[in-house]
Amino acid sequence: MKVLGIDIGGSAFKGAPVDTQTGKLLAERHRVEVDAPCPTAQGLAAAREIARHFNWKGPVGIGFPGVVQGSRIGAVGNLGRNWEGQDGGKLFGRATGCPVALFNDADAAGLAEMKFGAGRRHQGSALMLTMGTGIGSALFHQGRLMPNIEFGHIPWKGKPIERFASAAVRKRRDLGWREWALRVNVFLAVAERISSPELIIIGGGVSRKSEKWFKYLKASARIVPARLHNDAGIVGAALAWEHTGR
Ligand code: BGC
């Protein structure tokens, strides 16, 4: 099946048509920059532009950086609280003129890694993490997802722990790879204490540079970089269409 996958990140909307059987992008991804936080009208216009760019008339799957229940948006981390409580499926459906399935972005990336990437054939428990503006998390057991796990929002020194250990913090504070990885270890220790996964898959842009910082990571679980890297978000968003039974 061909689905337009749109991955919403802290600073850009990225999309491409995806073959959900193979997990391959069918065209070069199209990227639209947005403000952070992102006004609702600007975000909807970005989704519309991506659908227009591909002249898309079919199903659309969207990975959204916040809690998603059905098509309703719950708590939102970095995109802006203006999105909270909205019927995202309806808003993006109107904006793109296409039927839309909405899903948490990390859950979507996890679906892609479990089906086509580093979690393929892994039947035990697995934790997918996306390191970007925030920290996204998705928990799987025997290939099945428990949606809307928000480990990035575990309180740490009075703030969500993603504000201490996300990839954006490394840039903002100009931390070295080792210094930042030690922060990630604090996060991993908390996440492991709560969920004890056998496998931890780490995605997001920084997963491409795993040779620079994975050597400093410490966890009981096996840690591997995401295999689809940044494409996991787009591929997963497309898979979300099927996953939600649309
Ligand atoms: C959001 C999560 C999201 C993660 C990565 C967090 O701030 O709360 O829902 O998965 O950022 O985008």
PDB file of C-alpha atoms and ligand atoms in Angstrom:
ATOM      1  CA  MET A   1       0.000   0.000   0.000  1.00  0.00           C
ATOM      2  CA  LYS A   2       1.166   3.556  -0.716  1.00  0.00           C
ATOM      3  CA  VAL A   3       0.765   6.034   2.123  1.00  0.00           C
ATOM      4  CA  LEU A   4       2.098   9.584   2.462  1.00  0.00           C
ATOM      5  CA  GLY A   5       4.090   9.625   5.713  1.00  0.00           C
ATOM      6  CA  ILE A   6       4.573  12.976   7.457  1.00  0.00           C
ATOM      7  CA  ASP A   7       6.923  13.242  10.421  1.00  0.00           C
ATOM      8  CA  ILE A   8       6.479  16.350  12.554  1.00  0.00           C
ATOM      9  CA  GLY A   9       9.629  17.453  14.342  1.00  0.00           C
ATOM     10  CA  GLY A  10      10.533  20.381  16.556  1.00  0.00           C
ATOM     11  CA  SER A  11      11.715  22.541  13.664  1.00  0.00           C
ATOM     12  CA  ALA A  12      10.331  20.987  10.467  1.00  0.00           C
ATOM     13  CA  PHE A  13       7.623  18.841   8.883  1.00  0.00           C
ATOM     14  CA  LYS A  14       9.098  16.122   6.626  1.00  0.00           C
ATOM     15  CA  GLY A  15       7.165  13.854   4.319  1.00  0.00           C
ATOM     16  CA  ALA A  16       7.392  11.330   1.507  1.00  0.00           C
ATOM     17  CA  PRO A  17       5.215   8.641  -0.042  1.00  0.00           C
ATOM     18  CA  VAL A  18       6.072   5.227   1.423  1.00  0.00           C
ATOM     19  CA  ASP A  19       5.503   1.663   0.261  1.00  0.00           C
ATOM     20  CA  THR A  20       4.261   0.081   3.504  1.00  0.00           C
ATOM     21  CA  GLN A  21       5.133  -3.445   2.260  1.00  0.00           C
ATOM     22  CA  THR A  22       8.829  -2.687   1.806  1.00  0.00           C
ATOM     23  CA  GLY A  23       9.308   0.345   4.067  1.00  0.00           C
ATOM     24  CA  LYS A  24      10.951   2.240   1.199  1.00  0.00           C
ATOM     25  CA  LEU A  25      10.445   5.924   0.420  1.00  0.00           C
ATOM     26  CA  LEU A  26       8.992   6.233  -3.080  1.00  0.00           C
ATOM     27  CA  ALA A  27      10.333   9.758  -3.639  1.00  0.00           C
ATOM     28  CA  GLU A  28      12.808  12.166  -2.144  1.00  0.00           C
ATOM     29  CA  ARG A  29      11.503  13.573   1.136  1.00  0.00           C
ATOM     30  CA  HIS A  30      10.060  17.091   1.159  1.00  0.00           C
ATOM     31  CA  ARG A  31      10.860  19.282   4.153  1.00  0.00           C
ATOM     32  CA  VAL A  32       9.048  22.410   5.340  1.00  0.00           C
ATOM     33  CA  GLU A  33      10.649  24.467   8.128  1.00  0.00           C
ATOM     34  CA  VAL A  34       8.377  25.735  10.902  1.00  0.00           C
ATOM     35  CA  ASP A  35       8.814  27.924  13.972  1.00  0.00           C
ATOM     36  CA  ALA A  36       9.408  26.439  17.413  1.00  0.00           C
ATOM     37  CA  PRO A  37       6.884  26.459  19.004  1.00  0.00           C
ATOM     38  CA  CYS A  38       4.752  26.065  15.902  1.00  0.00           C
ATOM     39  CA  PRO A  39       1.488  28.036  15.458  1.00  0.00           C
ATOM     40  CA  THR A  40      -1.408  25.765  14.467  1.00  0.00           C
ATOM     41  CA  ALA A  41      -2.085  27.542  11.163  1.00  0.00           C
ATOM     42  CA  GLN A  42       1.592  27.313  10.181  1.00  0.00           C
ATOM     43  CA  GLY A  43       1.723  23.576  10.959  1.00  0.00           C
ATOM     44  CA  LEU A  44      -1.431  22.880   8.988  1.00  0.00           C
ATOM     45  CA  ALA A  45      -0.052  24.901   6.053  1.00  0.00           C
ATOM     46  CA  ALA A  46       3.168  22.845   6.199  1.00  0.00           C
ATOM     47  CA  ALA A  47       1.206  19.570   6.012  1.00  0.00           C
ATOM     48  CA  ARG A  48      -0.846  20.989   3.117  1.00  0.00           C
ATOM     49  CA  GLU A  49       2.334  21.972   1.286  1.00  0.00           C
ATOM     50  CA  ILE A  50       3.768  18.462   1.635  1.00  0.00           C
ATOM     51  CA  ALA A  51       0.569  16.851   0.308  1.00  0.00           C
ATOM     52  CA  ARG A  52       0.508  19.339  -2.619  1.00  0.00           C
ATOM     53  CA  HIS A  53       4.195  18.792  -3.365  1.00  0.00           C
ATOM     54  CA  PHE A  54       3.466  15.109  -4.060  1.00  0.00           C
ATOM     55  CA  ASN A  55       0.059  15.903  -5.573  1.00  0.00           C
ATOM     56  CA  TRP A  56      -1.201  13.426  -2.999  1.00  0.00           C
ATOM     57  CA  LYS A  57      -4.798  12.148  -3.040  1.00  0.00           C
ATOM     58  CA  GLY A  58      -4.464   8.968  -0.971  1.00  0.00           C
ATOM     59  CA  PRO A  59      -4.110   8.072   2.707  1.00  0.00           C
ATOM     60  CA  VAL A  60      -1.833  10.107   4.976  1.00  0.00           C
ATOM     61  CA  GLY A  61      -0.157   8.947   8.200  1.00  0.00           C
ATOM     62  CA  ILE A  62       1.200  11.605  10.540  1.00  0.00           C
ATOM     63  CA  GLY A  63       3.724  11.163  13.358  1.00  0.00           C
ATOM     64  CA  PHE A  64       2.934  13.869  15.897  1.00  0.00           C
ATOM     65  CA  PRO A  65       5.276  14.906  18.756  1.00  0.00           C
ATOM     66  CA  GLY A  66       2.784  14.527  21.591  1.00  0.00           C
ATOM     67  CA  VAL A  67       0.239  12.162  23.076  1.00  0.00           C
ATOM     68  CA  VAL A  68      -2.331  10.975  20.522  1.00  0.00           C
ATOM     69  CA  GLN A  69      -5.506   9.146  21.489  1.00  0.00           C
ATOM     70  CA  GLY A  70      -7.599   8.221  18.479  1.00  0.00           C
ATOM     71  CA  SER A  71      -7.309  11.398  16.463  1.00  0.00           C
ATOM     72  CA  ARG A  72      -7.289  13.682  19.507  1.00  0.00           C
ATOM     73  CA  ILE A  73      -4.072  15.382  20.614  1.00  0.00           C
ATOM     74  CA  GLY A  74      -3.220  15.191  24.324  1.00  0.00           C
ATOM     75  CA  ALA A  75      -0.184  16.634  26.125  1.00  0.00           C
ATOM     76  CA  VAL A  76       2.365  18.171  23.735  1.00  0.00           C
ATOM     77  CA  GLY A  77       6.067  18.552  24.540  1.00  0.00           C
ATOM     78  CA  ASN A  78       7.854  21.067  22.328  1.00  0.00           C
ATOM     79  CA  LEU A  79       5.563  21.825  19.384  1.00  0.00           C
ATOM     80  CA  GLY A  80       3.369  24.139  21.473  1.00  0.00           C
ATOM     81  CA  ARG A  81       0.432  23.827  23.842  1.00  0.00           C
ATOM     82  CA  ASN A  82      -1.823  25.421  21.199  1.00  0.00           C
ATOM     83  CA  TRP A  83      -2.111  21.895  19.710  1.00  0.00           C
ATOM     84  CA  GLU A  84      -3.441  20.323  22.891  1.00  0.00           C
ATOM     85  CA  GLY A  85      -7.047  19.137  22.998  1.00  0.00           C
ATOM     86  CA  GLN A  86      -7.505  19.497  19.227  1.00  0.00           C
ATOM     87  CA  ASP A  87      -8.914  16.859  16.918  1.00  0.00           C
ATOM     88  CA  GLY A  88      -5.677  16.509  14.947  1.00  0.00           C
ATOM     89  CA  GLY A  89      -7.120  13.947  12.531  1.00  0.00           C
ATOM     90  CA  LYS A  90      -9.833  16.378  11.513  1.00  0.00           C
ATOM     91  CA  LEU A  91      -7.519  19.423  11.292  1.00  0.00           C
ATOM     92  CA  PHE A  92      -4.867  17.677   9.192  1.00  0.00           C
ATOM     93  CA  GLY A  93      -7.573  15.930   7.155  1.00  0.00           C
ATOM     94  CA  ARG A  94      -9.037  19.299   6.179  1.00  0.00           C
ATOM     95  CA  ALA A  95      -5.598  20.793   5.548  1.00  0.00           C
ATOM     96  CA  THR A  96      -4.420  18.005   3.228  1.00  0.00           C
ATOM     97  CA  GLY A  97      -7.798  17.093   1.711  1.00  0.00           C
ATOM     98  CA  CYS A  98      -6.942  13.440   2.435  1.00  0.00           C
ATOM     99  CA  PRO A  99      -7.956  10.845   5.017  1.00  0.00           C
ATOM    100  CA  VAL A 100      -5.478  11.073   7.902  1.00  0.00           C
ATOM    101  CA  ALA A 101      -4.316   8.741  10.687  1.00  0.00           C
ATOM    102  CA  LEU A 102      -2.483  10.448  13.541  1.00  0.00           C
ATOM    103  CA  PHE A 103       0.041   8.700  15.795  1.00  0.00           C
ATOM    104  CA  ASN A 104       2.696   9.655  18.329  1.00  0.00           C
ATOM    105  CA  ASP A 105       5.970  10.255  16.431  1.00  0.00           C
ATOM    106  CA  ALA A 106       8.144   7.935  18.542  1.00  0.00           C
ATOM    107  CA  ASP A 107       5.497   5.190  18.437  1.00  0.00           C
ATOM    108  CA  ALA A 108       5.512   5.593  14.652  1.00  0.00           C
ATOM    109  CA  ALA A 109       9.324   5.420  14.429  1.00  0.00           C
ATOM    110  CA  GLY A 110       9.196   2.336  16.652  1.00  0.00           C
ATOM    111  CA  LEU A 111       6.705   0.607  14.344  1.00  0.00           C
ATOM    112  CA  ALA A 112       9.130   1.178  11.456  1.00  0.00           C
ATOM    113  CA  GLU A 113      12.194  -0.092  13.323  1.00  0.00           C
ATOM    114  CA  MET A 114      10.340  -3.165  14.609  1.00  0.00           C
ATOM    115  CA  LYS A 115       9.091  -4.036  11.124  1.00  0.00           C
ATOM    116  CA  PHE A 116      12.029  -3.089   8.897  1.00  0.00           C
ATOM    117  CA  GLY A 117      14.953  -2.054  11.087  1.00  0.00           C
ATOM    118  CA  ALA A 118      16.907  -2.860  14.231  1.00  0.00           C
ATOM    119  CA  GLY A 119      13.972  -4.543  16.009  1.00  0.00           C
ATOM    120  CA  ARG A 120      13.075  -6.895  13.177  1.00  0.00           C
ATOM    121  CA  ARG A 121      12.449 -10.419  14.431  1.00  0.00           C
ATOM    122  CA  HIS A 122      13.032  -9.316  18.045  1.00  0.00           C
ATOM    123  CA  GLN A 123      10.282 -10.981  20.049  1.00  0.00           C
ATOM    124  CA  GLY A 124      11.193  -9.841  23.568  1.00  0.00           C
ATOM    125  CA  SER A 125      10.723  -6.394  25.046  1.00  0.00           C
ATOM    126  CA  ALA A 126      12.159  -3.402  23.221  1.00  0.00           C
ATOM    127  CA  LEU A 127      12.358   0.313  23.906  1.00  0.00           C
ATOM    128  CA  MET A 128      12.631   2.681  20.949  1.00  0.00           C
ATOM    129  CA  LEU A 129      14.028   6.134  21.750  1.00  0.00           C
ATOM    130  CA  THR A 130      14.142   9.124  19.418  1.00  0.00           C
ATOM    131  CA  MET A 131      16.694  11.749  20.324  1.00  0.00           C
ATOM    132  CA  GLY A 132      15.865  15.162  18.877  1.00  0.00           C
ATOM    133  CA  THR A 133      14.279  18.340  20.214  1.00  0.00           C
ATOM    134  CA  GLY A 134      12.728  16.101  22.877  1.00  0.00           C
ATOM    135  CA  ILE A 135      13.152  12.439  23.769  1.00  0.00           C
ATOM    136  CA  GLY A 136      10.488  10.193  22.284  1.00  0.00           C
ATOM    137  CA  SER A 137       9.879   6.683  23.590  1.00  0.00           C
ATOM    138  CA  ALA A 138       7.948   3.618  22.454  1.00  0.00           C
ATOM    139  CA  LEU A 139       7.679   0.279  24.262  1.00  0.00           C
ATOM    140  CA  PHE A 140       7.144  -3.044  22.513  1.00  0.00           C
ATOM    141  CA  HIS A 141       6.612  -6.569  23.746  1.00  0.00           C
ATOM    142  CA  GLN A 142       6.471  -9.483  21.335  1.00  0.00           C
ATOM    143  CA  GLY A 143       6.171  -6.958  18.543  1.00  0.00           C
ATOM    144  CA  ARG A 144       3.150  -5.231  20.068  1.00  0.00           C
ATOM    145  CA  LEU A 145       3.154  -1.566  20.997  1.00  0.00           C
ATOM    146  CA  MET A 146       2.009   0.031  24.243  1.00  0.00           C
ATOM    147  CA  PRO A 147       1.235   3.528  22.884  1.00  0.00           C
ATOM    148  CA  ASN A 148       1.942   6.977  24.357  1.00  0.00           C
ATOM    149  CA  ILE A 149       4.776   6.032  26.705  1.00  0.00           C
ATOM    150  CA  GLU A 150       6.389   9.395  27.550  1.00  0.00           C
ATOM    151  CA  PHE A 151       9.708   8.634  29.266  1.00  0.00           C
ATOM    152  CA  GLY A 152      11.039  12.011  28.112  1.00  0.00           C
ATOM    153  CA  HIS A 153       8.617  13.608  30.552  1.00  0.00           C
ATOM    154  CA  ILE A 154       9.813  11.804  33.660  1.00  0.00           C
ATOM    155  CA  PRO A 155      10.567  14.619  36.121  1.00  0.00           C
ATOM    156  CA  TRP A 156      14.271  15.212  36.709  1.00  0.00           C
ATOM    157  CA  LYS A 157      15.319  18.046  39.021  1.00  0.00           C
ATOM    158  CA  GLY A 158      11.897  19.626  38.637  1.00  0.00           C
ATOM    159  CA  LYS A 159      11.794  19.479  34.828  1.00  0.00           C
ATOM    160  CA  PRO A 160      11.009  16.866  32.167  1.00  0.00           C
ATOM    161  CA  ILE A 161      14.184  14.781  31.790  1.00  0.00           C
ATOM    162  CA  GLU A 162      14.267  15.498  28.026  1.00  0.00           C
ATOM    163  CA  ARG A 163      15.287  19.058  28.925  1.00  0.00           C
ATOM    164  CA  PHE A 164      18.390  17.578  30.535  1.00  0.00           C
ATOM    165  CA  ALA A 165      19.357  14.896  28.038  1.00  0.00           C
ATOM    166  CA  SER A 166      17.837  15.479  24.566  1.00  0.00           C
ATOM    167  CA  ALA A 167      20.011  15.965  21.480  1.00  0.00           C
ATOM    168  CA  ALA A 168      18.857  19.597  21.323  1.00  0.00           C
ATOM    169  CA  VAL A 169      20.357  20.160  24.793  1.00  0.00           C
ATOM    170  CA  ARG A 170      23.746  18.928  23.532  1.00  0.00           C
ATOM    171  CA  LYS A 171      23.681  21.586  20.827  1.00  0.00           C
ATOM    172  CA  ARG A 172      22.219  24.351  22.930  1.00  0.00           C
ATOM    173  CA  ARG A 173      24.742  23.850  25.737  1.00  0.00           C
ATOM    174  CA  ASP A 174      27.564  22.994  23.386  1.00  0.00           C
ATOM    175  CA  LEU A 175      28.285  19.741  25.240  1.00  0.00           C
ATOM    176  CA  GLY A 176      30.940  17.310  24.052  1.00  0.00           C
ATOM    177  CA  TRP A 177      29.755  13.851  22.964  1.00  0.00           C
ATOM    178  CA  ARG A 178      30.985  12.210  26.172  1.00  0.00           C
ATOM    179  CA  GLU A 179      29.505  14.877  28.420  1.00  0.00           C
ATOM    180  CA  TRP A 180      26.160  14.563  26.692  1.00  0.00           C
ATOM    181  CA  ALA A 181      26.260  10.746  26.680  1.00  0.00           C
ATOM    182  CA  LEU A 182      26.677  10.803  30.471  1.00  0.00           C
ATOM    183  CA  ARG A 183      23.408  12.736  30.631  1.00  0.00           C
ATOM    184  CA  VAL A 184      21.794  10.168  28.347  1.00  0.00           C
ATOM    185  CA  ASN A 185      23.027   7.498  30.800  1.00  0.00           C
ATOM    186  CA  VAL A 186      21.069   9.187  33.598  1.00  0.00           C
ATOM    187  CA  PHE A 187      17.985   8.991  31.401  1.00  0.00           C
ATOM    188  CA  LEU A 188      18.684   5.347  30.434  1.00  0.00           C
ATOM    189  CA  ALA A 189      19.100   4.332  34.087  1.00  0.00           C
ATOM    190  CA  VAL A 190      15.671   5.770  34.931  1.00  0.00           C
ATOM    191  CA  ALA A 191      14.008   4.297  31.829  1.00  0.00           C
ATOM    192  CA  GLU A 192      15.535   0.871  32.507  1.00  0.00           C
ATOM    193  CA  ARG A 193      14.519   0.919  36.159  1.00  0.00           C
ATOM    194  CA  ILE A 194      10.929   1.461  35.070  1.00  0.00           C
ATOM    195  CA  SER A 195      10.652  -0.816  32.051  1.00  0.00           C
ATOM    196  CA  SER A 196      13.624  -3.285  31.916  1.00  0.00           C
ATOM    197  CA  PRO A 197      13.671  -3.685  28.123  1.00  0.00           C
ATOM    198  CA  GLU A 198      15.941  -6.338  26.590  1.00  0.00           C
ATOM    199  CA  LEU A 199      16.739  -4.161  23.603  1.00  0.00           C
ATOM    200  CA  ILE A 200      17.065  -0.373  23.312  1.00  0.00           C
ATOM    201  CA  ILE A 201      16.972   1.134  19.812  1.00  0.00           C
ATOM    202  CA  ILE A 202      18.149   4.735  19.558  1.00  0.00           C
ATOM    203  CA  GLY A 203      17.002   6.865  16.635  1.00  0.00           C
ATOM    204  CA  GLY A 204      16.895  10.508  15.602  1.00  0.00           C
ATOM    205  CA  GLY A 205      19.537  12.447  13.659  1.00  0.00           C
ATOM    206  CA  VAL A 206      22.272  11.621  16.223  1.00  0.00           C
ATOM    207  CA  SER A 207      21.855   7.881  15.592  1.00  0.00           C
ATOM    208  CA  ARG A 208      23.828   8.448  12.377  1.00  0.00           C
ATOM    209  CA  LYS A 209      26.808   9.481  14.499  1.00  0.00           C
ATOM    210  CA  SER A 210      26.579   6.541  16.912  1.00  0.00           C
ATOM    211  CA  GLU A 211      30.347   5.901  16.648  1.00  0.00           C
ATOM    212  CA  LYS A 212      30.925   9.205  18.430  1.00  0.00           C
ATOM    213  CA  TRP A 213      28.873   8.543  21.542  1.00  0.00           C
ATOM    214  CA  PHE A 214      27.489   4.998  21.847  1.00  0.00           C
ATOM    215  CA  LYS A 215      30.807   3.900  23.387  1.00  0.00           C
ATOM    216  CA  TYR A 216      29.990   5.981  26.474  1.00  0.00           C
ATOM    217  CA  LEU A 217      26.505   4.559  26.985  1.00  0.00           C
ATOM    218  CA  LYS A 218      25.798   2.212  29.874  1.00  0.00           C
ATOM    219  CA  ALA A 219      22.729   0.021  30.215  1.00  0.00           C
ATOM    220  CA  SER A 220      21.861  -3.590  31.032  1.00  0.00           C
ATOM    221  CA  ALA A 221      19.943  -3.865  27.770  1.00  0.00           C
ATOM    222  CA  ARG A 222      21.607  -4.276  24.394  1.00  0.00           C
ATOM    223  CA  ILE A 223      21.751  -0.818  22.766  1.00  0.00           C
ATOM    224  CA  VAL A 224      21.682  -0.460  18.985  1.00  0.00           C
ATOM    225  CA  PRO A 225      21.302   2.508  16.622  1.00  0.00           C
ATOM    226  CA  ALA A 226      18.101   2.736  14.592  1.00  0.00           C
ATOM    227  CA  ARG A 227      18.676   1.242  11.167  1.00  0.00           C
ATOM    228  CA  LEU A 228      16.316   3.510   9.279  1.00  0.00           C
ATOM    229  CA  HIS A 229      17.834   6.550  11.033  1.00  0.00           C
ATOM    230  CA  ASN A 230      15.775   9.634  10.261  1.00  0.00           C
ATOM    231  CA  ASP A 231      13.543   7.836   7.756  1.00  0.00           C
ATOM    232  CA  ALA A 232      12.016   5.849  10.636  1.00  0.00           C
ATOM    233  CA  GLY A 233       9.722   8.791  11.422  1.00  0.00           C
ATOM    234  CA  ILE A 234       8.335   9.048   7.878  1.00  0.00           C
ATOM    235  CA  VAL A 235       8.107   5.293   7.279  1.00  0.00           C
ATOM    236  CA  GLY A 236       6.514   4.808  10.701  1.00  0.00           C
ATOM    237  CA  ALA A 237       3.989   7.576  10.097  1.00  0.00           C
ATOM    238  CA  ALA A 238       2.912   5.717   6.950  1.00  0.00           C
ATOM    239  CA  LEU A 239       2.712   2.411   8.861  1.00  0.00           C
ATOM    240  CA  ALA A 240       0.508   4.141  11.441  1.00  0.00           C
ATOM    241  CA  TRP A 241      -2.172   4.329   8.786  1.00  0.00           C
ATOM    242  CA  GLU A 242      -2.428   0.531   8.719  1.00  0.00           C
ATOM    243  CA  HIS A 243      -1.776   0.157  12.429  1.00  0.00           C
ATOM    244  CA  THR A 244      -4.751   2.304  13.382  1.00  0.00           C
ATOM    245  CA  GLY A 245      -6.916   0.117  11.135  1.00  0.00           C
ATOM    246  CA  ARG A 246      -7.945   2.976   8.879  1.00  0.00           C
TER     247      ARG A 246
HETATM  248  C1  BGC B   1       6.820  14.542  23.331  1.00  0.00           C
HETATM  249  C2  BGC B   1       6.692  13.132  22.821  1.00  0.00           C
HETATM  250  C3  BGC B   1       7.505  12.980  21.551  1.00  0.00           C
HETATM  251  C4  BGC B   1       8.944  13.414  21.789  1.00  0.00           C
HETATM  252  C5  BGC B   1       9.766  13.368  20.512  1.00  0.00           C
HETATM  253  C6  BGC B   1       8.279  14.872  23.526  1.00  0.00           C
HETATM  254  O1  BGC B   1       8.420  16.180  23.989  1.00  0.00           O
HETATM  255  O2  BGC B   1       6.139  14.675  24.550  1.00  0.00           O
HETATM  256  O3  BGC B   1       5.346  12.821  22.574  1.00  0.00           O
HETATM  257  O4  BGC B   1       7.455  11.646  21.127  1.00  0.00           O
HETATM  258  O5  BGC B   1       8.982  14.733  22.297  1.00  0.00           O
HETATM  259  O6  BGC B   1       9.265  14.213  19.552  1.00  0.00           O
END
